[in-house]
Amino acid sequence: MERQLHGDLQIIASGGKLYSFLNAMQSAGICCRKQQCRGNSYRFYIYEKARKPVQALAEQYGVTLQITPQKTLRYFLHRYRFRFGIPAGLLLVAGLLFYGSNIIMTIDVIGNETVSEQEILAVLQEDNVQRGSWIPSLDLANCEHHLRAGIESLAWVGIRHTGNRLVVEVMEATPQPEMLRSRVPCNVVAERDAQIVSFTVQSGQVKRLTGDLVRKGDLLISGVWGDEFGHVFIRHAMGQVEGIYEQTEVFSCDFVQQQRAPAADQTICRYLDLFTWHIPLGTTENPYADYVKTASTHWFSLLGQELPIGVYEETYTACRTHTLEFTPEEAEQNLAEQKQRYEENFLQDVVMLDQKKTALETESGLQWEITYTLQGEIGRQQELYLQD
C-alpha cells in the first residue's frame, strides 16, 4: 500500500563513478529496494520522493540514470490529472448511487390476506409514499398511523426500508364472529304493497290473514303479545310471508345514440426509466384528443437480478365517437334484450305470474313500460327499540 501511495521508480545506473554514487546514496539514507548489479550497471527501486536527491548525486558522480516509473496508483493519478471526465464521472456515479439509495424503487407488502395490496398502496399514496418518493422526507411513523386509520381491518402496521426497498408489514385483525340476532326483539313488517298468499311462522303472533291486502310497513308478525293475565312478552318474530305484488320497470332506446369505442390507431411513447426519471427515447408525442392510456415498464436484469433501469412505455389508443341509428324494428330488438337481461338478473328468485307491456314511441326513441305481477317474499324484520 505504501508503494501505491508514494509512487515507485525503477532506476538503472551506469557509467561514471558508480560505486562512489552507491556509497553516497547509502550515506544520504536513501532507501533502495530490489538491488541488482550486472556488469557496469546497477538496478534498484526507490520511492518517488527520492527522485531529486538521486538525480543530484548521479550528476555529481557522472552516473547515467534510466528512470522508469512503475504503474502504481500515484502514477495513474498523476498521468490523468488533467482529464476532468474521470472525476466528473466518479462524482456522477456517486451522486446516482446516493440518489438511488434514498428513493423508493420498490414497495413490498407482507402479511396481508384479505386486504388487497392495491388498497394498501392507495392509502400510502395519500401520504406521498410511492415509487420515486424521497425516503428522508417521509414520516414513516405517521404513515403507519394513517394506514391503520384508513383500513380498519389492520391491527398492526410496520414500515421500514432497506436501501431503496420499502417493506410494509401488516397484521390483520381477527374477524369477530357474526352475532346471532335470533334473540333480538323484532317484528316482521311488509316490505311492499301486496296481497298475502301464505304464512309460515316460527315465532311471534300473526297479525294478518291469508288473502289480506297490506301496504308497505304494515305489521305482519308481532314480537310483542300478552296473555289473559296481563303479562307482556317480547320475542324475536320469525316467519316467511309470501304475497302477490306488482312491480313496474321502464326500458328506453333512443333512435340516435352516440357510442364511444377504441379505434385501431395506436401511438407508443418510450422513456428510459432511470431511478424513476423518465428520459424520452425519441420525439413521439400523443397526437389524439380522445384516447385511452395504458402504461407498462420493462426492467433490465443482470444475472437474474432486476435492475432499477428499464424502458417505460405509454400506449395511447385513439377513441372514436360513432353515431348509431336505430330503426323502430332495431329499437324493439334492443328493448327486448334489455328486458331479458333485467329478468335474468333481478327476477330469478320470484315467480312471475303476469306482465303487461305499454309501448310509447316519442320523437327521440321508443319506450316500454312493463308491469310485472310477481309472487315472492314480502316480509322483512324490523328491530324493536324498547325504553329501559
Coordinates of C-alpha atoms in Angstrom, one line a residue:
M1 CA 0.0 0.0 0.0
E2 CA 2.9 2.4 0.8
R3 CA 4.3 1.7 -2.7
Q4 CA 1.0 2.5 -4.3
L5 CA 0.6 5.8 -2.4
H6 CA 4.3 7.1 -2.6
G7 CA 4.9 6.0 -6.2
D8 CA 7.7 3.6 -7.3
L9 CA 10.6 4.2 -9.7
Q10 CA 12.8 1.6 -11.4
I11 CA 16.3 3.0 -11.9
I12 CA 19.2 1.6 -13.9
A13 CA 22.5 3.4 -13.1
S14 CA 25.6 3.0 -15.3
G15 CA 28.9 4.8 -16.1
G16 CA 30.8 7.4 -14.1
K17 CA 31.8 6.7 -10.5
L18 CA 29.2 4.1 -9.9
Y19 CA 30.4 2.7 -6.6
S20 CA 31.0 6.2 -5.2
F21 CA 27.5 7.0 -6.3
L22 CA 26.2 4.0 -4.4
N23 CA 28.1 4.9 -1.3
A24 CA 26.8 8.4 -1.4
M25 CA 23.2 7.2 -1.6
Q26 CA 23.8 4.9 1.4
S27 CA 25.3 7.8 3.3
A28 CA 22.3 10.0 2.4
G29 CA 19.9 7.4 3.8
I30 CA 18.1 6.8 0.5
C31 CA 16.1 3.5 0.7
C32 CA 17.0 1.3 -2.3
R33 CA 15.0 -1.9 -2.9
K34 CA 15.4 -4.9 -5.1
Q35 CA 19.0 -4.1 -5.9
Q36 CA 20.7 -6.0 -8.7
C37 CA 24.3 -5.5 -10.1
R38 CA 25.1 -6.7 -13.6
G39 CA 28.5 -5.8 -15.1
N40 CA 28.8 -2.0 -15.1
S41 CA 25.1 -1.3 -14.4
Y42 CA 23.2 -1.2 -11.2
R43 CA 19.4 -1.7 -11.0
F44 CA 17.3 -0.7 -8.0
Y45 CA 13.9 0.7 -6.9
I46 CA 13.2 3.9 -5.0
Y47 CA 10.1 5.9 -3.9
E48 CA 9.1 8.9 -6.0
K49 CA 10.1 11.3 -3.2
A50 CA 13.8 10.3 -3.5
R51 CA 14.0 11.1 -7.3
K52 CA 15.6 14.5 -7.0
P53 CA 18.3 13.6 -4.4
V54 CA 19.2 10.5 -6.5
Q55 CA 19.4 12.7 -9.7
A56 CA 21.6 15.2 -7.9
L57 CA 24.0 12.5 -6.7
A58 CA 24.1 11.0 -10.2
E59 CA 25.0 14.3 -11.7
Q60 CA 27.7 14.8 -9.1
Y61 CA 29.4 11.5 -9.9
G62 CA 28.7 11.4 -13.6
V63 CA 26.4 8.5 -13.5
T64 CA 23.8 8.0 -16.2
L65 CA 20.3 7.2 -14.9
Q66 CA 17.5 5.4 -16.8
I67 CA 14.3 6.1 -14.8
T68 CA 11.1 4.1 -15.4
P69 CA 8.0 4.9 -13.4
Q70 CA 6.1 1.9 -12.2
K71 CA 2.3 1.7 -12.7
T72 CA 1.1 2.5 -9.2
L73 CA -2.0 4.4 -8.0
R74 CA 0.1 7.6 -7.7
Y75 CA 1.4 7.1 -11.3
F76 CA -2.1 6.6 -12.6
L77 CA -3.5 9.7 -10.8
H78 CA -0.6 11.9 -11.9
R79 CA -0.9 10.7 -15.5
Y80 CA -4.6 11.5 -15.8
R81 CA -4.5 14.6 -13.6
F82 CA -5.8 16.9 -16.4
R83 CA -8.6 14.5 -17.6
F84 CA -11.6 16.0 -15.8
G85 CA -14.1 13.5 -17.2
I86 CA -12.9 10.8 -14.8
P87 CA -13.5 12.7 -11.6
A88 CA -16.7 14.1 -13.1
G89 CA -17.9 10.6 -13.9
L90 CA -16.9 9.4 -10.4
L91 CA -18.9 12.2 -8.9
L92 CA -21.8 11.4 -11.2
V93 CA -21.8 7.7 -10.2
A94 CA -21.5 8.6 -6.6
G95 CA -24.5 11.0 -6.9
L96 CA -26.6 8.4 -8.7
L97 CA -25.8 5.8 -6.0
F98 CA -26.7 8.3 -3.3
Y99 CA -29.9 9.3 -5.0
G100 CA -30.8 5.7 -5.9
S101 CA -30.4 4.5 -2.3
N102 CA -32.6 7.3 -0.9
I103 CA -35.6 7.0 -3.2
I104 CA -38.3 4.3 -3.1
M105 CA -37.8 1.9 -6.0
T106 CA -40.0 -1.0 -4.9
I107 CA -42.7 -1.4 -2.2
D108 CA -43.3 -4.9 -0.8
V109 CA -46.4 -5.6 1.2
I110 CA -46.1 -8.5 3.6
G111 CA -48.8 -10.2 5.8
N112 CA -52.0 -9.1 4.0
E113 CA -54.5 -11.8 3.4
T114 CA -58.0 -10.3 3.0
V115 CA -56.9 -6.7 2.3
S116 CA -55.6 -6.3 -1.2
E117 CA -52.1 -4.8 -1.9
Q118 CA -53.7 -2.2 -4.2
E119 CA -55.8 -0.9 -1.3
I120 CA -52.8 -0.6 1.0
L121 CA -50.8 1.2 -1.7
A122 CA -53.7 3.6 -2.4
V123 CA -53.8 4.7 1.2
L124 CA -50.0 5.1 1.3
Q125 CA -50.1 7.2 -1.9
E126 CA -52.1 9.8 0.0
D127 CA -49.0 10.3 2.2
N128 CA -46.8 10.5 -0.9
V129 CA -45.4 7.0 -0.3
Q130 CA -44.9 5.7 -3.8
R131 CA -42.2 4.8 -6.3
G132 CA -39.8 7.7 -6.6
S133 CA -40.5 9.3 -3.2
W134 CA -37.6 10.8 -1.3
I135 CA -37.2 8.5 1.7
P136 CA -35.6 11.0 4.2
S137 CA -38.6 13.3 3.7
L138 CA -41.1 10.7 4.8
D139 CA -42.5 10.4 8.3
L140 CA -42.9 6.6 8.4
A141 CA -44.4 6.6 11.9
N142 CA -47.2 9.0 10.7
C143 CA -47.7 6.8 7.6
E144 CA -48.2 3.8 9.8
H145 CA -50.8 5.7 11.8
H146 CA -52.7 6.8 8.7
L147 CA -52.6 3.3 7.2
R148 CA -54.1 1.8 10.4
A149 CA -56.8 4.5 10.5
G150 CA -57.6 4.2 6.8
I151 CA -58.1 0.4 6.8
E152 CA -60.0 -0.7 9.9
S153 CA -59.2 -4.4 9.4
L154 CA -55.4 -3.8 10.1
A155 CA -54.4 -4.4 13.7
W156 CA -50.7 -3.6 13.3
V157 CA -48.6 -1.8 10.7
G158 CA -44.8 -1.6 10.4
I159 CA -42.9 0.3 7.7
R160 CA -39.1 0.0 7.2
H161 CA -36.7 0.4 4.3
T162 CA -33.5 -1.4 3.3
G163 CA -31.8 0.8 0.8
N164 CA -34.3 1.8 -1.8
R165 CA -36.7 -1.1 -1.0
L166 CA -39.7 -0.2 1.3
V167 CA -41.2 -3.0 3.2
V168 CA -44.8 -2.6 4.6
E169 CA -45.6 -5.3 7.2
V170 CA -49.2 -5.6 8.2
M171 CA -51.1 -7.8 10.6
E172 CA -54.8 -8.1 10.1
A173 CA -57.3 -8.2 13.0
T174 CA -59.0 -11.4 13.8
P175 CA -62.6 -11.0 12.4
Q176 CA -65.3 -11.0 15.1
P177 CA -67.8 -13.9 14.8
E178 CA -71.1 -12.8 13.3
M179 CA -73.6 -12.0 16.0
L180 CA -76.6 -14.3 16.1
R181 CA -79.6 -11.9 16.1
S182 CA -82.2 -14.6 16.7
R183 CA -82.8 -13.2 20.2
V184 CA -83.1 -9.5 19.3
P185 CA -86.7 -8.4 19.7
C186 CA -88.2 -7.6 16.4
N187 CA -91.4 -7.6 14.3
V188 CA -91.9 -8.7 10.7
V189 CA -93.4 -6.0 8.5
A190 CA -94.5 -5.7 4.9
E191 CA -91.7 -4.6 2.5
R192 CA -94.1 -3.6 -0.3
D193 CA -97.8 -3.3 -1.1
A194 CA -99.1 -6.8 -1.7
Q195 CA -101.8 -9.5 -1.1
I196 CA -100.8 -12.2 1.3
V197 CA -101.0 -15.7 -0.2
S198 CA -99.2 -17.8 2.5
F199 CA -97.7 -17.7 6.0
T200 CA -95.0 -19.7 7.7
V201 CA -94.4 -18.6 11.3
Q202 CA -91.6 -19.8 13.5
S203 CA -92.0 -17.3 16.3
G204 CA -94.3 -14.4 17.1
Q205 CA -98.0 -13.5 16.8
V206 CA -99.7 -13.3 13.4
K207 CA -101.4 -10.0 12.8
R208 CA -102.7 -10.6 9.3
L209 CA -104.5 -13.5 7.5
T210 CA -104.0 -15.1 4.2
G211 CA -105.7 -13.1 1.4
D212 CA -105.4 -9.8 3.3
L213 CA -104.2 -6.7 1.4
V214 CA -101.3 -4.9 3.1
R215 CA -99.4 -1.8 2.5
K216 CA -95.6 -1.2 2.8
G217 CA -94.8 -1.0 6.5
D218 CA -97.8 -2.9 7.8
L219 CA -97.3 -5.2 10.8
L220 CA -97.4 -8.9 9.7
I221 CA -95.9 -10.9 12.6
S222 CA -95.6 -9.2 16.0
G223 CA -92.9 -9.9 18.5
V224 CA -95.0 -8.4 21.4
W225 CA -98.1 -10.0 22.8
G226 CA -99.8 -10.5 26.1
D227 CA -101.8 -13.2 27.9
E228 CA -105.1 -13.2 29.7
F229 CA -103.3 -12.3 32.9
G230 CA -101.9 -9.0 31.5
H231 CA -98.4 -10.3 31.1
V232 CA -96.5 -8.8 28.1
F233 CA -94.0 -11.0 26.2
I234 CA -91.3 -9.8 23.8
R235 CA -89.9 -12.2 21.3
H236 CA -87.9 -12.3 18.1
A237 CA -90.5 -12.7 15.4
M238 CA -89.6 -15.0 12.6
G239 CA -91.5 -16.2 9.6
Q240 CA -91.9 -16.2 5.8
V241 CA -94.7 -14.3 4.3
E242 CA -95.4 -14.6 0.6
G243 CA -97.5 -12.2 -1.3
I244 CA -98.6 -11.2 -4.8
Y245 CA -97.5 -7.7 -5.8
E246 CA -96.9 -5.5 -8.8
Q247 CA -93.6 -4.0 -10.0
T248 CA -93.2 -1.6 -12.8
E249 CA -90.0 -1.1 -14.9
V250 CA -89.3 1.3 -17.8
F251 CA -86.9 0.5 -20.6
S252 CA -86.0 3.0 -23.3
C253 CA -84.0 3.1 -26.5
D254 CA -83.2 6.3 -28.5
F255 CA -83.2 6.1 -32.3
V256 CA -79.9 8.1 -32.4
Q257 CA -77.2 7.3 -29.9
Q258 CA -73.6 8.3 -29.5
Q259 CA -71.2 5.4 -28.8
R260 CA -67.5 5.9 -27.9
A261 CA -65.2 3.0 -28.8
P262 CA -61.4 2.4 -29.2
A263 CA -60.1 2.6 -32.7
A264 CA -57.2 0.7 -34.3
D265 CA -54.8 3.7 -34.2
Q266 CA -52.1 3.5 -31.5
T267 CA -49.1 5.5 -30.6
I268 CA -46.4 4.3 -28.2
C269 CA -44.1 6.7 -26.4
R270 CA -41.0 5.2 -24.8
Y271 CA -38.9 6.6 -22.0
L272 CA -35.7 5.4 -20.3
D273 CA -36.7 4.8 -16.6
L274 CA -33.5 5.6 -14.8
F275 CA -34.0 5.7 -11.0
T276 CA -37.6 6.9 -11.6
W277 CA -36.5 9.6 -14.1
H278 CA -38.3 9.3 -17.4
I279 CA -35.9 10.3 -20.2
P280 CA -37.7 10.4 -23.6
L281 CA -36.4 8.0 -26.2
G282 CA -37.4 9.9 -29.3
T283 CA -39.8 12.7 -30.1
T284 CA -43.0 10.8 -30.3
E285 CA -46.0 12.6 -28.6
N286 CA -49.6 11.7 -28.1
P287 CA -51.5 13.0 -31.2
Y288 CA -55.0 12.1 -30.1
A289 CA -57.5 14.4 -28.4
D290 CA -59.7 11.5 -27.2
Y291 CA -57.7 8.4 -26.1
V292 CA -57.2 5.6 -23.6
K293 CA -53.8 5.4 -22.0
T294 CA -52.0 2.2 -20.7
A295 CA -48.6 2.1 -19.2
S296 CA -46.0 -0.6 -18.6
T297 CA -42.4 -0.9 -17.7
H298 CA -39.9 -3.5 -18.9
W299 CA -37.0 -3.7 -16.4
F300 CA -33.4 -4.7 -17.4
S301 CA -31.9 -7.6 -15.5
L302 CA -28.3 -8.7 -14.8
L303 CA -27.5 -12.3 -13.6
G304 CA -31.2 -12.8 -12.8
Q305 CA -31.4 -9.7 -10.7
E306 CA -33.8 -6.9 -11.7
L307 CA -32.1 -3.5 -12.1
P308 CA -33.6 -0.1 -11.4
I309 CA -33.3 0.8 -15.1
G310 CA -35.8 -0.1 -17.8
V311 CA -37.9 1.1 -20.6
Y312 CA -41.2 2.8 -19.7
E313 CA -43.9 2.6 -22.4
E314 CA -47.1 4.7 -22.6
T315 CA -49.6 3.3 -25.2
Y316 CA -52.2 5.8 -26.4
T317 CA -55.2 4.2 -28.2
A318 CA -57.4 6.6 -30.1
C319 CA -61.1 6.7 -29.3
R320 CA -63.8 7.5 -31.8
T321 CA -67.4 8.5 -31.2
H322 CA -69.8 6.8 -33.6
T323 CA -73.4 7.7 -34.2
L324 CA -75.7 4.7 -34.1
E325 CA -79.1 5.0 -35.7
F326 CA -81.9 2.5 -34.9
T327 CA -84.9 1.8 -36.9
P328 CA -88.1 1.1 -35.0
E329 CA -87.6 -2.6 -35.5
E330 CA -84.0 -2.5 -34.2
A331 CA -85.2 -0.4 -31.2
E332 CA -87.7 -3.1 -30.5
Q333 CA -85.0 -5.7 -30.5
N334 CA -82.8 -3.6 -28.2
L335 CA -85.7 -3.2 -25.7
A336 CA -86.3 -6.9 -25.8
E337 CA -82.7 -7.6 -24.9
Q338 CA -82.8 -5.0 -22.1
K339 CA -85.9 -6.7 -20.7
Q340 CA -84.4 -10.2 -20.9
R341 CA -81.2 -9.1 -19.1
Y342 CA -83.3 -7.5 -16.3
E343 CA -85.4 -10.5 -15.8
E344 CA -82.4 -12.8 -15.7
N345 CA -80.6 -10.7 -13.2
F346 CA -83.3 -9.4 -10.8
L347 CA -86.4 -11.7 -11.1
Q348 CA -84.8 -15.2 -10.6
D349 CA -85.9 -15.6 -7.0
V350 CA -89.6 -14.8 -7.6
V351 CA -92.5 -16.3 -9.5
M352 CA -93.7 -14.3 -12.5
L353 CA -97.5 -14.5 -12.7
D354 CA -98.2 -12.0 -15.4
Q355 CA -96.7 -9.0 -17.2
K356 CA -98.3 -6.1 -19.1
K357 CA -96.4 -4.0 -21.7
T358 CA -97.2 -0.4 -22.6
A359 CA -95.2 0.8 -25.6
L360 CA -94.7 4.5 -26.3
E361 CA -93.0 6.0 -29.3
T362 CA -91.6 9.5 -29.0
E363 CA -89.6 11.8 -31.3
S364 CA -86.3 10.6 -29.8
G365 CA -87.0 6.9 -29.4
L366 CA -89.1 4.0 -28.1
Q367 CA -90.1 3.3 -24.6
W368 CA -91.5 0.2 -22.9
E369 CA -93.3 0.3 -19.5
I370 CA -93.6 -3.3 -18.2
T371 CA -95.8 -4.0 -15.2
Y372 CA -94.9 -7.4 -13.6
T373 CA -97.2 -9.3 -11.4
L374 CA -95.0 -11.3 -9.1
Q375 CA -95.2 -13.7 -6.2
G376 CA -92.4 -13.7 -3.6
E377 CA -91.3 -12.9 -0.1
I378 CA -92.8 -9.6 1.2
G379 CA -91.8 -9.6 4.8
R380 CA -88.7 -8.1 6.5
Q381 CA -87.6 -8.0 10.1
Q382 CA -87.7 -4.6 11.9
E383 CA -86.0 -4.4 15.2
L384 CA -87.9 -3.2 18.3
Y385 CA -86.5 -0.3 20.3
L386 CA -87.5 -0.5 23.9
Q387 CA -87.1 2.0 26.7
D388 CA -85.4 0.8 29.9

